[in-house]
Structure formats: structure tokens, C-alpha cells
Amino acid sequence: MNVNEQALEAFRQEVSTWLEENNPGDPGFLLPESFMEVGTDAQFEYLRAWQRKVYDAGYLGMSWPKEYGGGGKPQVFQDIVTQEMARQRVPFMTNTIGLNWAGPLILERGTEEAKQKYIRGILNADDIWCQGFSEPDHGSDLGSAQVKAVRDGDEYVINGSKIWTSLGSYAKYMILLARTDTGGPNKYAGLSFFLAPMHVEGITPQPIKKLTSEFGFCQTFFHDARIPANCMMGQEGEGWQVAMATLMFERGNVGGQAGGISMMDLNVNDVLELARRSTRNGRPVLEDPLIRDQMVQFLIEAKSNSLMGAKGRIPALNAERPGAVAMSGKLRSTELKRRFCQFALSLQGANGGRFIAPAAVDGGKWQRIYFNSFSATIGGGTTQVQYNIMGERVLGLPKS
Amino acid sequence: MSQPIEFTEEQSMLLDTAMDFCGKHSPVSLVRARLSDEQTIPAAVWQEIVDLGWSAITIPETYGGLGLGLSELVPVVESMGRHLMATPLVWSAAVAHTLLLAGSEEQKNTWLPKLATGAVATMGLVELDGSWLLDEPTCTAEEQAGKLVLTGTKCFVQDATLADMIIVSVLLAGQPRLVLLDKAQIPVAALTQEVVIDETRRSFQLDLDGISVGLESLLPQTCFAEIEQVLMLLLSAEMVGGHANTLNLVIDYLKTRKQFDKYIGSYQALKHPTVDILIGLEASRSHVYHGATVFDQADSSSADKAIALRMAKAVASQGFAFAGDRAIQFHGGFGFTFECDAQLYLRRALWCQYQFGDETYQRSCLAPLLLD
């Protein structure tokens, strides 16, 4: 389809106006920064209603096929919506696992029946999805998953537990990686992938209290839980491949997501904005030369990360160690964020010691963001493991 | 600005050629042998550099140059830095840029074609107090009977005894100005070699007392901000090169040296900081090529240029100094000896770090540009 620039500009204007008029505004409590942090019913219901409103207006899943509930339009329209959402900083789309990972996976590999059954509910947030990949004993070593799925007639019987199940208490479905065969040639061969129903006897999402005192994820226990055999995606033993395809969507390496923002994209300029309105002993904090120096240092580091991204796209400038920029990206960006969030507390004087409450600076958002930033420096391979990987795979140093 | 980093096919070819050339002409054994030479580089090697056209890169075609930008000079300087080559190229390029922006037609017509074909030029900008404020010299020029009478002392004049001309900064009637000195106007006794931390350099103190030149030696304009930017960029490019080879030196040692029956590179206490050296290198290189891109773009504002180049200098200085420092430590007892090459890189790093502002100073200059 040929879309002319003028039509796109008009569309951007339309979306921008719609978002301004329909932004649900301040709920009177502190909203989470991403779907991983949804901890109260009030937060959840507020975000679910907002996603539904966006979908009903036709601004979500715009490029997904019409027959399943999508908009059937070129991707560029959805991209414009996503950009405008980010620009206006409206709340995020909370059914992230469904919209960005499970949905694209089902559209790419699912049966016709699965598409009919799941897609619309993902988009309108009627059916919340969660992810069952990580396990308590295996951190980010997904290949070692031990949750068992044993075939019994038309069902599989599931036993074990999964951890870091965001939205676990609210989810109707889980993308589940489980072991159907313990005797395969390697640990990957015995894994299978399920679009598992959560509202089944024997499945118990147990909310876990985080260091922030909030509930933001669950440990999900399976005790002889019986799920239909036909909810398997792919064949028995193909779970690892399907999980890897899912991670491609998760990491944004391939398109196909429903669109919309999935988190509040906090960056170093937000800290600068905080610094500009903060005082120390009654004077603007940016009059303090040491604070200025640290702030500039963070701005330089943020610029370094964005410029490394630009350099990474020029093969001639990465010939010697082609993986260096890409493989260090997670490490660099998550550590920088953790440090500048920590710095944001130091701008608050004695109020740095407050926590989530009306009297705190921005309601305690910065304290909470700092704590939550550890989820990224720990999850998906800790910073320290990333250092090992970089040292061994990029620099060729001997294994630790 | 279209792209944060522009890197053309031409730059890529220059980078390949220069890496190859510098690797061949400046193996570390020769770097060491040249430490005691009178000049930084043998005349024959400089001639080869000139023959390759590198001295002509940034000089406009009307003056016999190639009419390219600093973006094309950066890959060459990076390659020289990588192999610890010390050549007059950086300073000659800075002089060419100065003449283009601030020189008279006659000065340009006289000197630019010569510089393109290998004449060596350098600058006396810094003084004994070590100040980084280039537009606040204390040396003076006074007009007396149709002559400029110079007084004061310049230092850190690189390759001064090799130079065919030197541009110095002075105060004239209270204003910072630039004066061009032909080799013939500089008495041999006016130059005294300085002991500097980077032994690959030939650095001189220039005593201006007793030197007087004609009024035509004064540059009609000044361009201190641009001179500083050119030098920050080229020094940063040199640092990126040195940083890269420091990393290689460390990796080699970590992969071959055993302690307690294990390769020392298997210890995380050494492995993780080595990854930091790598990340620092990637950051510096990105800033340097971004800085070159911004500098060469016609629509960059002076603030754009200042931000990009001060950031490049800050990141490159901090990264290379860290790499050099860790390289000594990670070589253990051997690192404490002159024989270990790590000292060559650390000394290079420190020299570059303190010329034209270290990272702390750069951040203090960036603060008003970024925060206010």
C-alpha cells in the first residue's frame, strides 16, 4: 500500500489530539513504570481500562490482521501511534507479554483456531498474558527448565514452579516452557512450549514482595495441574526453538508486535529535569559544582551509549571486534540507569530518605525507580555474568 | 544533522592504508629505538607520509591540497596513535587550519602549498603556568618602529627544531593575537628541549625575548576556539589508537601469563576491568568519529562543535588513562619495569590527557553548555 506523507502527517495530528484528550491523567496513586511493576488491583484496573480505550479507538494492533481483531493497516500507522504515546508520556499498554511476545508468536506460528481464540483478547486486555520461562533454581539458564509436563490422554499434567511471573495474579494465559522428556540427547531437546490456561486447579500464582515493599511479580506453583494437550505450540520437543523465537520478539529483533509503549522510558534527561527543579539548602542544586560535574558525567555517558549505537551500524568501524557494541548494550544501559537513578536521590536533600508517599519528591517515584532498576541489572543475565561473557566471547579471555 | 556518525568509503580506505603503513613503519621496537633520536621521526618516513598525500588532506585544492576534512585526517591520526608514532602531522594540520581561518591571503598563499607538500609547522600556545585558556596568553607583542617586538616564554612547542614555521599566541594591545614566525626568525638558542612524560615527543620551550618580526607576520584574525577544537579532536583520535593497542597488550598478557596454575585472564578481578577498557575504547572511538562528523558539517553551530569535541576529549582522556594505568598493574612486576611496553602507552595517555584540558576540565566547560 502506498501511503503519502501528507496522510501520515494528518494521522499523526489526529493521534496526538486523541491522546491529549483521552490521557487518563493522574489516578491519585503512583503508577508503575512497566508491566513488571504492576502491584495493586487499582493500578491494574486503571491500566487495563486505558489499554482497552486505546484499542477501541483503533490505535493498537493496527497492523495485525483484521479478521482476528487487528486493524489491517500498514505498520507505519502503528509506529506513529507508538511514537506519539512515548512523546506524550501517556501510561503504557499493560498486556505486554500478549501484545509483544505471545501475540506475534501466535500470529506467526499458531493455528487458525489459536489466532481466533487469543488475539482479540490480547488487544483489548480482556485476556492478560504472563510468561513462564524462568525457574527459581536456574536464573536465566532457560535451557535447564525443570517444570515437568507429562502427557495423560488429552491433557498434560504440570508440576513444578516458575518465577518472575509478572501479572501472574491477573493472567488468564501463560506462555509456558516445560520439560516433556528428561532423556533427550541434550537439555534443550526435552522442552515443549504451551499456551497454558492459568485458571486451572493446581496452578497457584503466589505474589512475591519486592525490595520496594510492593507486589510486582509471582512465583507460580503447579501441583498436578492439567492443561489441554492441544494448547501446545509446535510439537513435543520443539519448545526451545519456540522459546527462542519468542525471545526474538521480546528483544525487538524482529517486527510483528502490536505496538504501543510498554514502559515509561525514563532517561538521563528526566534526571536533568529533576535537577533543574531541585534545591539544596535553599539554593538551586545545579549551583553546586560537584552536582554539576556528576550531572555532566551522566549526560556524557548517555551520549556515549547512543553514539556507540550509531558506530555499531558502521561495519568498517567495528571490524576488529564486531560484537563489542551490541553485546555490551544491556550491561551499559542498565548500569547507567541504575547509577543515574541512585544519583536522582542525592538531588533531594533529606527527602532522599523518603519512600513512596505523597510527601516524597514526585511521590517517591525516584526511590522506587532506583530499586526497580536492579531488575534489569540482574534479570536476563546479571551485569557480572555479562562481564564474563564479554571477556570470554569478545576479548577471547580464558573462562573463569 | 543527518547521521551522528558519517563514515565514508574514502575514510574506510584511509583507515586501512594508514593502519597498515603505521604498523609497518612503527613497530614497538622502532618506537623504542627512536626515543633517543634527535627528531620524532626519520625524514624518509615523513617523506613517505607526504607522498601518501596525508599532509595535504585538509588543505583546500586551491592551495594544492586534497580539499578534504578532519573526518579524513582522523583515521590517519588514529592509526599513528595506535602505533605510538609521533609525527608533525597533527600540528601541521592545526597550523593549516589556523591559517585558513585567520591568516592573510599572503600567509595562506605562501604557506598552505608548502604545508601540503610536507613543510613542517607547529604552534606555541601554552605557557609555563600550564593554563588551558588559549586566548589568555601572557607573552606580548609590542609595535615598535614598524616591527612587532615579542617577549615571554612559550612551552610545549612540538617538533620545534624540525619546524619551518611556528605560530605563537601573544597579547598585542591587550588582545590575544597570533603571530607567524619563520624558522629564520627564531635563533637556535631560543629553543630548549623539555623533559616530558611521553618520550616519543620532542617538546620545546620557546623564548620569545629578543625576537622581532615585521607587521605582516601578524595574523589578521584569531580563531582560538577552532584551534582548540581541532587539537582536541586530533589528540582524541591519537588517544583512541593508543587505547586500542593498550587493550591488545593487556589481552595478550592475560592470555599467556600464568599464576597459581591459571591464566591470569581467567580471574574476574582482571577480566572485568579489561572489559571496561574495551567499553571505554568503543565509547571514545564513537565520540571521535562523531566529533569529526560534527566539526566538518557546515550547519553545526559553535555550541554543537564545542559539546561534541569536549565530550570526545573527556571520554578519550579518561578511557586511555584508565587503560594505561590498568595495563601497568595487570603486568604485575614486569609492568613496573621500563622494558614492559605498558609504560609507553601510559606515558602517551597522560601526555594527551593533560594537553588542552583533561576530563574534569572538559566537564566544567560542558556544564554551562548542557545544564544552563
PDB file of C-alpha atoms in Angstrom, chain A residues 17-275:
ATOM      1  CA  THR A  17      -5.110  15.180  19.607  1.00  0.00           C
ATOM      2  CA  TRP A  18      -6.809  11.955  20.633  1.00  0.00           C
ATOM      3  CA  LEU A  19      -4.097  11.189  23.171  1.00  0.00           C
ATOM      4  CA  GLU A  20      -4.252  14.699  24.615  1.00  0.00           C
ATOM      5  CA  GLU A  21      -7.995  14.449  25.022  1.00  0.00           C
ATOM      6  CA  ASN A  22      -8.102  10.904  26.312  1.00  0.00           C
ATOM      7  CA  ASN A  23      -4.996  10.656  28.505  1.00  0.00           C
ATOM      8  CA  PRO A  24      -6.461   9.143  31.668  1.00  0.00           C
ATOM      9  CA  GLY A  25      -4.436  11.543  33.811  1.00  0.00           C
ATOM     10  CA  ASP A  26      -3.337  11.319  37.416  1.00  0.00           C
ATOM     11  CA  PRO A  27      -5.011   8.373  39.146  1.00  0.00           C
ATOM     12  CA  GLY A  28      -4.173   9.706  42.599  1.00  0.00           C
ATOM     13  CA  PHE A  29      -1.636   6.969  43.249  1.00  0.00           C
ATOM     14  CA  LEU A  30       1.820   6.210  41.922  1.00  0.00           C
ATOM     15  CA  LEU A  31       1.613   4.323  38.635  1.00  0.00           C
ATOM     16  CA  PRO A  32       4.100   1.572  37.809  1.00  0.00           C
ATOM     17  CA  GLU A  33       6.799   2.227  35.208  1.00  0.00           C
ATOM     18  CA  SER A  34       6.242  -1.047  33.336  1.00  0.00           C
ATOM     19  CA  PHE A  35       4.083  -4.169  33.300  1.00  0.00           C
ATOM     20  CA  MET A  36       6.660  -5.856  35.531  1.00  0.00           C
ATOM     21  CA  GLU A  37       5.796  -3.474  38.341  1.00  0.00           C
ATOM     22  CA  VAL A  38       2.003  -3.715  38.443  1.00  0.00           C
ATOM     23  CA  GLY A  39       1.374  -4.445  42.096  1.00  0.00           C
ATOM     24  CA  THR A  40      -2.155  -3.393  43.100  1.00  0.00           C
ATOM     25  CA  ASP A  41      -5.636  -4.029  41.763  1.00  0.00           C
ATOM     26  CA  ALA A  42      -6.166  -0.294  41.410  1.00  0.00           C
ATOM     27  CA  GLN A  43      -3.047   0.048  39.234  1.00  0.00           C
ATOM     28  CA  PHE A  44      -4.037  -2.970  37.182  1.00  0.00           C
ATOM     29  CA  GLU A  45      -7.635  -1.901  36.557  1.00  0.00           C
ATOM     30  CA  TYR A  46      -6.570   1.622  35.643  1.00  0.00           C
ATOM     31  CA  LEU A  47      -4.041   0.317  33.099  1.00  0.00           C
ATOM     32  CA  ARG A  48      -6.340  -2.354  31.716  1.00  0.00           C
ATOM     33  CA  ALA A  49      -9.096   0.232  31.109  1.00  0.00           C
ATOM     34  CA  TRP A  50      -6.590   2.502  29.376  1.00  0.00           C
ATOM     35  CA  GLN A  51      -5.376  -0.226  27.033  1.00  0.00           C
ATOM     36  CA  ARG A  52      -8.954  -1.093  26.140  1.00  0.00           C
ATOM     37  CA  LYS A  53      -9.711   2.550  25.396  1.00  0.00           C
ATOM     38  CA  VAL A  54      -6.702   2.781  23.073  1.00  0.00           C
ATOM     39  CA  TYR A  55      -7.707  -0.436  21.332  1.00  0.00           C
ATOM     40  CA  ASP A  56     -11.339   0.638  20.956  1.00  0.00           C
ATOM     41  CA  ALA A  57     -10.121   3.851  19.329  1.00  0.00           C
ATOM     42  CA  GLY A  58      -8.278   1.706  16.777  1.00  0.00           C
ATOM     43  CA  TYR A  59      -4.761   2.586  17.933  1.00  0.00           C
ATOM     44  CA  LEU A  60      -3.447  -0.810  18.988  1.00  0.00           C
ATOM     45  CA  GLY A  61      -2.637  -3.847  16.872  1.00  0.00           C
ATOM     46  CA  MET A  62      -3.137  -1.619  13.857  1.00  0.00           C
ATOM     47  CA  SER A  63      -1.007  -3.803  11.600  1.00  0.00           C
ATOM     48  CA  TRP A  64      -2.404  -7.119  12.858  1.00  0.00           C
ATOM     49  CA  PRO A  65      -4.890  -8.883  10.558  1.00  0.00           C
ATOM     50  CA  LYS A  66      -8.443  -7.578  10.692  1.00  0.00           C
ATOM     51  CA  GLU A  67     -10.054 -10.997  10.893  1.00  0.00           C
ATOM     52  CA  TYR A  68      -8.542 -11.605  14.346  1.00  0.00           C
ATOM     53  CA  GLY A  69      -9.231  -8.175  15.767  1.00  0.00           C
ATOM     54  CA  GLY A  70      -6.328  -6.133  14.370  1.00  0.00           C
ATOM     55  CA  GLY A  71      -6.528  -3.026  12.230  1.00  0.00           C
ATOM     56  CA  GLY A  72      -5.195  -4.430   8.948  1.00  0.00           C
ATOM     57  CA  LYS A  73      -3.226  -1.269   8.267  1.00  0.00           C
ATOM     58  CA  PRO A  74       0.411  -0.676   7.297  1.00  0.00           C
ATOM     59  CA  GLN A  75       2.890  -0.798  10.198  1.00  0.00           C
ATOM     60  CA  VAL A  76       3.768   2.858   9.762  1.00  0.00           C
ATOM     61  CA  PHE A  77       0.467   3.918  11.328  1.00  0.00           C
ATOM     62  CA  GLN A  78       1.129   1.924  14.467  1.00  0.00           C
ATOM     63  CA  ASP A  79       4.658   3.310  14.631  1.00  0.00           C
ATOM     64  CA  ILE A  80       3.263   6.830  14.608  1.00  0.00           C
ATOM     65  CA  VAL A  81       0.920   5.967  17.473  1.00  0.00           C
ATOM     66  CA  THR A  82       3.750   4.425  19.465  1.00  0.00           C
ATOM     67  CA  GLN A  83       5.947   7.488  18.889  1.00  0.00           C
ATOM     68  CA  GLU A  84       3.192   9.849  19.963  1.00  0.00           C
ATOM     69  CA  MET A  85       2.488   7.785  23.074  1.00  0.00           C
ATOM     70  CA  ALA A  86       6.142   7.964  24.023  1.00  0.00           C
ATOM     71  CA  ARG A  87       6.276  11.684  23.306  1.00  0.00           C
ATOM     72  CA  GLN A  88       3.211  12.485  25.376  1.00  0.00           C
ATOM     73  CA  ARG A  89       4.207  10.013  28.059  1.00  0.00           C
ATOM     74  CA  VAL A  90       0.765   8.524  28.390  1.00  0.00           C
ATOM     75  CA  PRO A  91       0.529   5.335  30.508  1.00  0.00           C
ATOM     76  CA  PHE A  92       1.850   2.157  28.934  1.00  0.00           C
ATOM     77  CA  MET A  93      -0.051  -0.812  27.482  1.00  0.00           C
ATOM     78  CA  THR A  94      -0.121  -3.296  30.304  1.00  0.00           C
ATOM     79  CA  ASN A  95      -0.726  -6.595  28.475  1.00  0.00           C
ATOM     80  CA  THR A  96       2.874  -6.510  27.320  1.00  0.00           C
ATOM     81  CA  ILE A  97       3.550 -10.247  27.150  1.00  0.00           C
ATOM     82  CA  GLY A  98       0.467 -10.715  24.997  1.00  0.00           C
ATOM     83  CA  LEU A  99       0.999  -7.699  22.774  1.00  0.00           C
ATOM     84  CA  ASN A 100       4.710  -8.040  22.170  1.00  0.00           C
ATOM     85  CA  TRP A 101       5.610 -11.709  22.563  1.00  0.00           C
ATOM     86  CA  ALA A 102       2.706 -14.164  22.689  1.00  0.00           C
ATOM     87  CA  GLY A 103       0.591 -12.313  20.112  1.00  0.00           C
ATOM     88  CA  PRO A 104       3.260 -12.087  17.398  1.00  0.00           C
ATOM     89  CA  LEU A 105       4.235 -15.686  18.111  1.00  0.00           C
ATOM     90  CA  ILE A 106       0.655 -16.916  17.702  1.00  0.00           C
ATOM     91  CA  LEU A 107       0.219 -14.885  14.517  1.00  0.00           C
ATOM     92  CA  GLU A 108       3.436 -16.307  13.102  1.00  0.00           C
ATOM     93  CA  ARG A 109       3.188 -19.941  14.189  1.00  0.00           C
ATOM     94  CA  GLY A 110      -0.220 -20.525  15.718  1.00  0.00           C
ATOM     95  CA  THR A 111      -3.124 -22.494  14.282  1.00  0.00           C
ATOM     96  CA  GLU A 112      -6.117 -20.709  12.798  1.00  0.00           C
ATOM     97  CA  GLU A 113      -8.048 -21.736  15.893  1.00  0.00           C
ATOM     98  CA  ALA A 114      -5.437 -20.198  18.197  1.00  0.00           C
ATOM     99  CA  LYS A 115      -5.484 -16.932  16.294  1.00  0.00           C
ATOM    100  CA  GLN A 116      -9.272 -16.741  16.548  1.00  0.00           C
ATOM    101  CA  LYS A 117      -9.188 -17.623  20.207  1.00  0.00           C
ATOM    102  CA  TYR A 118      -6.409 -15.414  21.569  1.00  0.00           C
ATOM    103  CA  ILE A 119      -5.647 -12.334  19.511  1.00  0.00           C
ATOM    104  CA  ARG A 120      -8.646 -10.128  20.218  1.00  0.00           C
ATOM    105  CA  GLY A 121      -8.415 -10.757  23.974  1.00  0.00           C
ATOM    106  CA  ILE A 122      -4.741  -9.775  23.905  1.00  0.00           C
ATOM    107  CA  LEU A 123      -5.536  -6.495  22.198  1.00  0.00           C
ATOM    108  CA  ASN A 124      -8.498  -5.416  24.311  1.00  0.00           C
ATOM    109  CA  ALA A 125      -6.810  -6.595  27.535  1.00  0.00           C
ATOM    110  CA  ASP A 126      -9.650  -8.957  28.399  1.00  0.00           C
ATOM    111  CA  ASP A 127      -7.123 -11.780  28.452  1.00  0.00           C
ATOM    112  CA  ILE A 128      -3.929 -10.910  30.289  1.00  0.00           C
ATOM    113  CA  TRP A 129      -0.841 -12.977  29.500  1.00  0.00           C
ATOM    114  CA  CYS A 130       2.152 -13.867  31.585  1.00  0.00           C
ATOM    115  CA  GLN A 131       5.397 -15.675  30.927  1.00  0.00           C
ATOM    116  CA  GLY A 132       6.585 -18.928  32.498  1.00  0.00           C
ATOM    117  CA  PHE A 133      10.200 -19.263  31.428  1.00  0.00           C
ATOM    118  CA  SER A 134      12.487 -18.647  34.436  1.00  0.00           C
ATOM    119  CA  GLU A 135      12.650 -21.015  37.358  1.00  0.00           C
ATOM    120  CA  PRO A 136      13.798 -20.434  40.919  1.00  0.00           C
ATOM    121  CA  ASP A 137      16.902 -22.589  40.630  1.00  0.00           C
ATOM    122  CA  HIS A 138      18.006 -21.644  37.148  1.00  0.00           C
ATOM    123  CA  GLY A 139      18.003 -17.851  36.910  1.00  0.00           C
ATOM    124  CA  SER A 140      18.452 -17.038  33.269  1.00  0.00           C
ATOM    125  CA  ASP A 141      19.561 -20.519  32.187  1.00  0.00           C
ATOM    126  CA  LEU A 142      16.301 -21.273  30.384  1.00  0.00           C
ATOM    127  CA  GLY A 143      17.578 -24.467  28.810  1.00  0.00           C
ATOM    128  CA  SER A 144      17.696 -26.105  32.222  1.00  0.00           C
ATOM    129  CA  ALA A 145      13.960 -25.651  32.894  1.00  0.00           C
ATOM    130  CA  GLN A 146      12.721 -28.406  35.227  1.00  0.00           C
ATOM    131  CA  VAL A 147       8.942 -27.847  35.361  1.00  0.00           C
ATOM    132  CA  LYS A 148       7.512 -31.155  34.154  1.00  0.00           C
ATOM    133  CA  ALA A 149       4.711 -31.737  31.685  1.00  0.00           C
ATOM    134  CA  VAL A 150       3.564 -35.362  31.436  1.00  0.00           C
ATOM    135  CA  ARG A 151       1.098 -36.449  28.768  1.00  0.00           C
ATOM    136  CA  ASP A 152      -2.060 -38.119  30.096  1.00  0.00           C
ATOM    137  CA  GLY A 153      -4.716 -38.663  27.441  1.00  0.00           C
ATOM    138  CA  ASP A 154      -5.810 -35.283  26.039  1.00  0.00           C
ATOM    139  CA  GLU A 155      -4.019 -33.434  28.770  1.00  0.00           C
ATOM    140  CA  TYR A 156      -0.619 -32.642  30.155  1.00  0.00           C
ATOM    141  CA  VAL A 157      -0.051 -32.779  33.883  1.00  0.00           C
ATOM    142  CA  ILE A 158       2.188 -29.946  35.058  1.00  0.00           C
ATOM    143  CA  ASN A 159       4.331 -29.927  38.207  1.00  0.00           C
ATOM    144  CA  GLY A 160       6.987 -27.537  39.483  1.00  0.00           C
ATOM    145  CA  SER A 161       7.276 -23.774  39.755  1.00  0.00           C
ATOM    146  CA  LYS A 162       8.127 -20.712  37.687  1.00  0.00           C
ATOM    147  CA  ILE A 163       9.390 -17.407  38.993  1.00  0.00           C
ATOM    148  CA  TRP A 164       9.315 -13.720  37.977  1.00  0.00           C
ATOM    149  CA  THR A 165       5.772 -14.182  36.681  1.00  0.00           C
ATOM    150  CA  SER A 166       4.777 -10.555  36.125  1.00  0.00           C
ATOM    151  CA  LEU A 167       0.990 -10.033  36.155  1.00  0.00           C
ATOM    152  CA  GLY A 168       0.722 -13.647  37.331  1.00  0.00           C
ATOM    153  CA  SER A 169      -2.271 -12.924  39.573  1.00  0.00           C
ATOM    154  CA  TYR A 170      -4.158 -11.254  36.740  1.00  0.00           C
ATOM    155  CA  ALA A 171      -3.211 -13.508  33.864  1.00  0.00           C
ATOM    156  CA  LYS A 172      -5.602 -15.808  32.051  1.00  0.00           C
ATOM    157  CA  TYR A 173      -2.833 -17.411  29.971  1.00  0.00           C
ATOM    158  CA  MET A 174       0.839 -18.157  30.320  1.00  0.00           C
ATOM    159  CA  ILE A 175       3.452 -18.901  27.702  1.00  0.00           C
ATOM    160  CA  LEU A 176       4.998 -21.871  29.426  1.00  0.00           C
ATOM    161  CA  LEU A 177       8.276 -23.647  28.784  1.00  0.00           C
ATOM    162  CA  ALA A 178       8.202 -27.113  30.363  1.00  0.00           C
ATOM    163  CA  ARG A 179      10.097 -30.382  30.183  1.00  0.00           C
ATOM    164  CA  THR A 180       8.229 -33.187  28.427  1.00  0.00           C
ATOM    165  CA  ASP A 181      11.211 -35.509  28.130  1.00  0.00           C
ATOM    166  CA  THR A 182      14.070 -35.920  30.564  1.00  0.00           C
ATOM    167  CA  GLY A 183      16.075 -38.402  28.498  1.00  0.00           C
ATOM    168  CA  GLY A 184      16.768 -36.425  25.318  1.00  0.00           C
ATOM    169  CA  PRO A 185      20.215 -36.057  23.679  1.00  0.00           C
ATOM    170  CA  ASN A 186      20.654 -32.663  25.377  1.00  0.00           C
ATOM    171  CA  LYS A 187      18.794 -30.461  27.822  1.00  0.00           C
ATOM    172  CA  TYR A 188      17.162 -28.440  25.032  1.00  0.00           C
ATOM    173  CA  ALA A 189      15.625 -31.392  23.208  1.00  0.00           C
ATOM    174  CA  GLY A 190      13.197 -32.296  26.012  1.00  0.00           C
ATOM    175  CA  LEU A 191      11.456 -28.927  26.208  1.00  0.00           C
ATOM    176  CA  SER A 192       7.947 -28.097  24.964  1.00  0.00           C
ATOM    177  CA  PHE A 193       6.044 -24.829  24.709  1.00  0.00           C
ATOM    178  CA  PHE A 194       2.452 -24.291  25.855  1.00  0.00           C
ATOM    179  CA  LEU A 195      -0.138 -21.536  25.642  1.00  0.00           C
ATOM    180  CA  ALA A 196      -1.308 -22.621  29.071  1.00  0.00           C
ATOM    181  CA  PRO A 197      -4.551 -21.544  30.758  1.00  0.00           C
ATOM    182  CA  MET A 198      -3.939 -20.118  34.247  1.00  0.00           C
ATOM    183  CA  HIS A 199      -7.410 -20.564  35.710  1.00  0.00           C
ATOM    184  CA  VAL A 200      -6.946 -24.264  36.292  1.00  0.00           C
ATOM    185  CA  GLU A 201      -6.946 -26.216  39.512  1.00  0.00           C
ATOM    186  CA  GLY A 202      -3.420 -26.749  40.730  1.00  0.00           C
ATOM    187  CA  ILE A 203      -1.965 -23.506  39.339  1.00  0.00           C
ATOM    188  CA  THR A 204      -1.272 -21.005  42.098  1.00  0.00           C
ATOM    189  CA  PRO A 205       0.374 -17.667  41.390  1.00  0.00           C
ATOM    190  CA  GLN A 206       1.895 -16.596  44.690  1.00  0.00           C
ATOM    191  CA  PRO A 207       2.650 -12.848  44.761  1.00  0.00           C
ATOM    192  CA  ILE A 208       6.199 -12.022  45.907  1.00  0.00           C
ATOM    193  CA  LYS A 209       7.012  -8.908  47.845  1.00  0.00           C
ATOM    194  CA  LYS A 210       9.821  -6.912  46.241  1.00  0.00           C
ATOM    195  CA  LEU A 211      12.512  -4.811  47.859  1.00  0.00           C
ATOM    196  CA  THR A 212      10.198  -1.862  47.192  1.00  0.00           C
ATOM    197  CA  SER A 213       7.605  -3.435  49.540  1.00  0.00           C
ATOM    198  CA  GLU A 214       5.336  -3.756  46.512  1.00  0.00           C
ATOM    199  CA  PHE A 215       3.970  -6.852  44.817  1.00  0.00           C
ATOM    200  CA  GLY A 216       5.050  -6.884  41.227  1.00  0.00           C
ATOM    201  CA  PHE A 217       5.523 -10.491  40.229  1.00  0.00           C
ATOM    202  CA  CYS A 218       4.685 -14.001  41.358  1.00  0.00           C
ATOM    203  CA  GLN A 219       6.127 -17.365  41.863  1.00  0.00           C
ATOM    204  CA  THR A 220       3.708 -19.671  40.072  1.00  0.00           C
ATOM    205  CA  PHE A 221       3.274 -23.151  41.549  1.00  0.00           C
ATOM    206  CA  PHE A 222       1.980 -26.120  39.569  1.00  0.00           C
ATOM    207  CA  HIS A 223       0.579 -29.079  41.541  1.00  0.00           C
ATOM    208  CA  ASP A 224      -0.765 -31.756  39.201  1.00  0.00           C
ATOM    209  CA  ALA A 225      -2.304 -29.006  37.096  1.00  0.00           C
ATOM    210  CA  ARG A 226      -3.992 -30.465  33.993  1.00  0.00           C
ATOM    211  CA  ILE A 227      -3.909 -28.396  30.817  1.00  0.00           C
ATOM    212  CA  PRO A 228      -5.291 -29.418  27.410  1.00  0.00           C
ATOM    213  CA  ALA A 229      -2.760 -31.119  25.142  1.00  0.00           C
ATOM    214  CA  ASN A 230      -3.866 -29.001  22.201  1.00  0.00           C
ATOM    215  CA  CYS A 231      -2.540 -25.823  23.828  1.00  0.00           C
ATOM    216  CA  MET A 232       0.983 -26.926  22.933  1.00  0.00           C
ATOM    217  CA  MET A 233       2.654 -24.667  20.388  1.00  0.00           C
ATOM    218  CA  GLY A 234       4.619 -26.683  17.857  1.00  0.00           C
ATOM    219  CA  GLN A 235       5.437 -30.302  18.589  1.00  0.00           C
ATOM    220  CA  GLU A 236       6.710 -32.007  21.702  1.00  0.00           C
ATOM    221  CA  GLY A 237      10.442 -31.303  21.947  1.00  0.00           C
ATOM    222  CA  GLU A 238      10.291 -28.102  19.899  1.00  0.00           C
ATOM    223  CA  GLY A 239       9.924 -25.896  22.971  1.00  0.00           C
ATOM    224  CA  TRP A 240      13.406 -24.453  22.854  1.00  0.00           C
ATOM    225  CA  GLN A 241      13.029 -23.247  19.249  1.00  0.00           C
ATOM    226  CA  VAL A 242       9.658 -21.676  20.031  1.00  0.00           C
ATOM    227  CA  ALA A 243      11.078 -20.033  23.147  1.00  0.00           C
ATOM    228  CA  MET A 244      13.961 -18.606  21.106  1.00  0.00           C
ATOM    229  CA  ALA A 245      11.511 -17.270  18.533  1.00  0.00           C
ATOM    230  CA  THR A 246       9.648 -15.634  21.434  1.00  0.00           C
ATOM    231  CA  LEU A 247      12.841 -14.048  22.712  1.00  0.00           C
ATOM    232  CA  MET A 248      13.435 -12.575  19.273  1.00  0.00           C
ATOM    233  CA  PHE A 249      10.127 -10.754  19.696  1.00  0.00           C
ATOM    234  CA  GLU A 250      10.976  -9.871  23.296  1.00  0.00           C
ATOM    235  CA  ARG A 251      14.258  -8.301  22.310  1.00  0.00           C
ATOM    236  CA  GLY A 252      12.634  -6.436  19.450  1.00  0.00           C
ATOM    237  CA  ASN A 253      14.975  -8.057  16.927  1.00  0.00           C
ATOM    238  CA  VAL A 254      12.041  -8.757  14.616  1.00  0.00           C
ATOM    239  CA  GLY A 255       8.838  -6.833  13.958  1.00  0.00           C
ATOM    240  CA  GLY A 256       5.311  -8.056  14.447  1.00  0.00           C
ATOM    241  CA  GLN A 257       4.480  -6.577  17.846  1.00  0.00           C
ATOM    242  CA  ALA A 258       1.072  -4.992  18.409  1.00  0.00           C
ATOM    243  CA  GLY A 259       2.733  -1.658  19.139  1.00  0.00           C
ATOM    244  CA  GLY A 260       2.142   0.978  21.785  1.00  0.00           C
ATOM    245  CA  ILE A 261       4.628   1.746  24.540  1.00  0.00           C
ATOM    246  CA  SER A 262       5.235  -0.972  27.094  1.00  0.00           C
ATOM    247  CA  MET A 263       7.068   1.071  29.703  1.00  0.00           C
ATOM    248  CA  MET A 264       7.714   4.619  30.783  1.00  0.00           C
ATOM    249  CA  ASP A 265      11.007   5.306  29.068  1.00  0.00           C
ATOM    250  CA  LEU A 266      12.923   7.118  31.758  1.00  0.00           C
ATOM    251  CA  ASN A 267      16.256   8.544  30.673  1.00  0.00           C
ATOM    252  CA  VAL A 268      19.019  10.816  31.842  1.00  0.00           C
ATOM    253  CA  ASN A 269      17.153  13.912  30.681  1.00  0.00           C
ATOM    254  CA  ASP A 270      14.470  13.168  33.242  1.00  0.00           C
ATOM    255  CA  VAL A 271      17.140  13.325  35.908  1.00  0.00           C
ATOM    256  CA  LEU A 272      18.353  16.622  34.468  1.00  0.00           C
ATOM    257  CA  GLU A 273      14.791  17.903  34.609  1.00  0.00           C
ATOM    258  CA  LEU A 274      14.605  16.823  38.263  1.00  0.00           C
ATOM    259  CA  ALA A 275      17.926  18.544  38.953  1.00  0.00           C
TER     260      ALA A 275
END
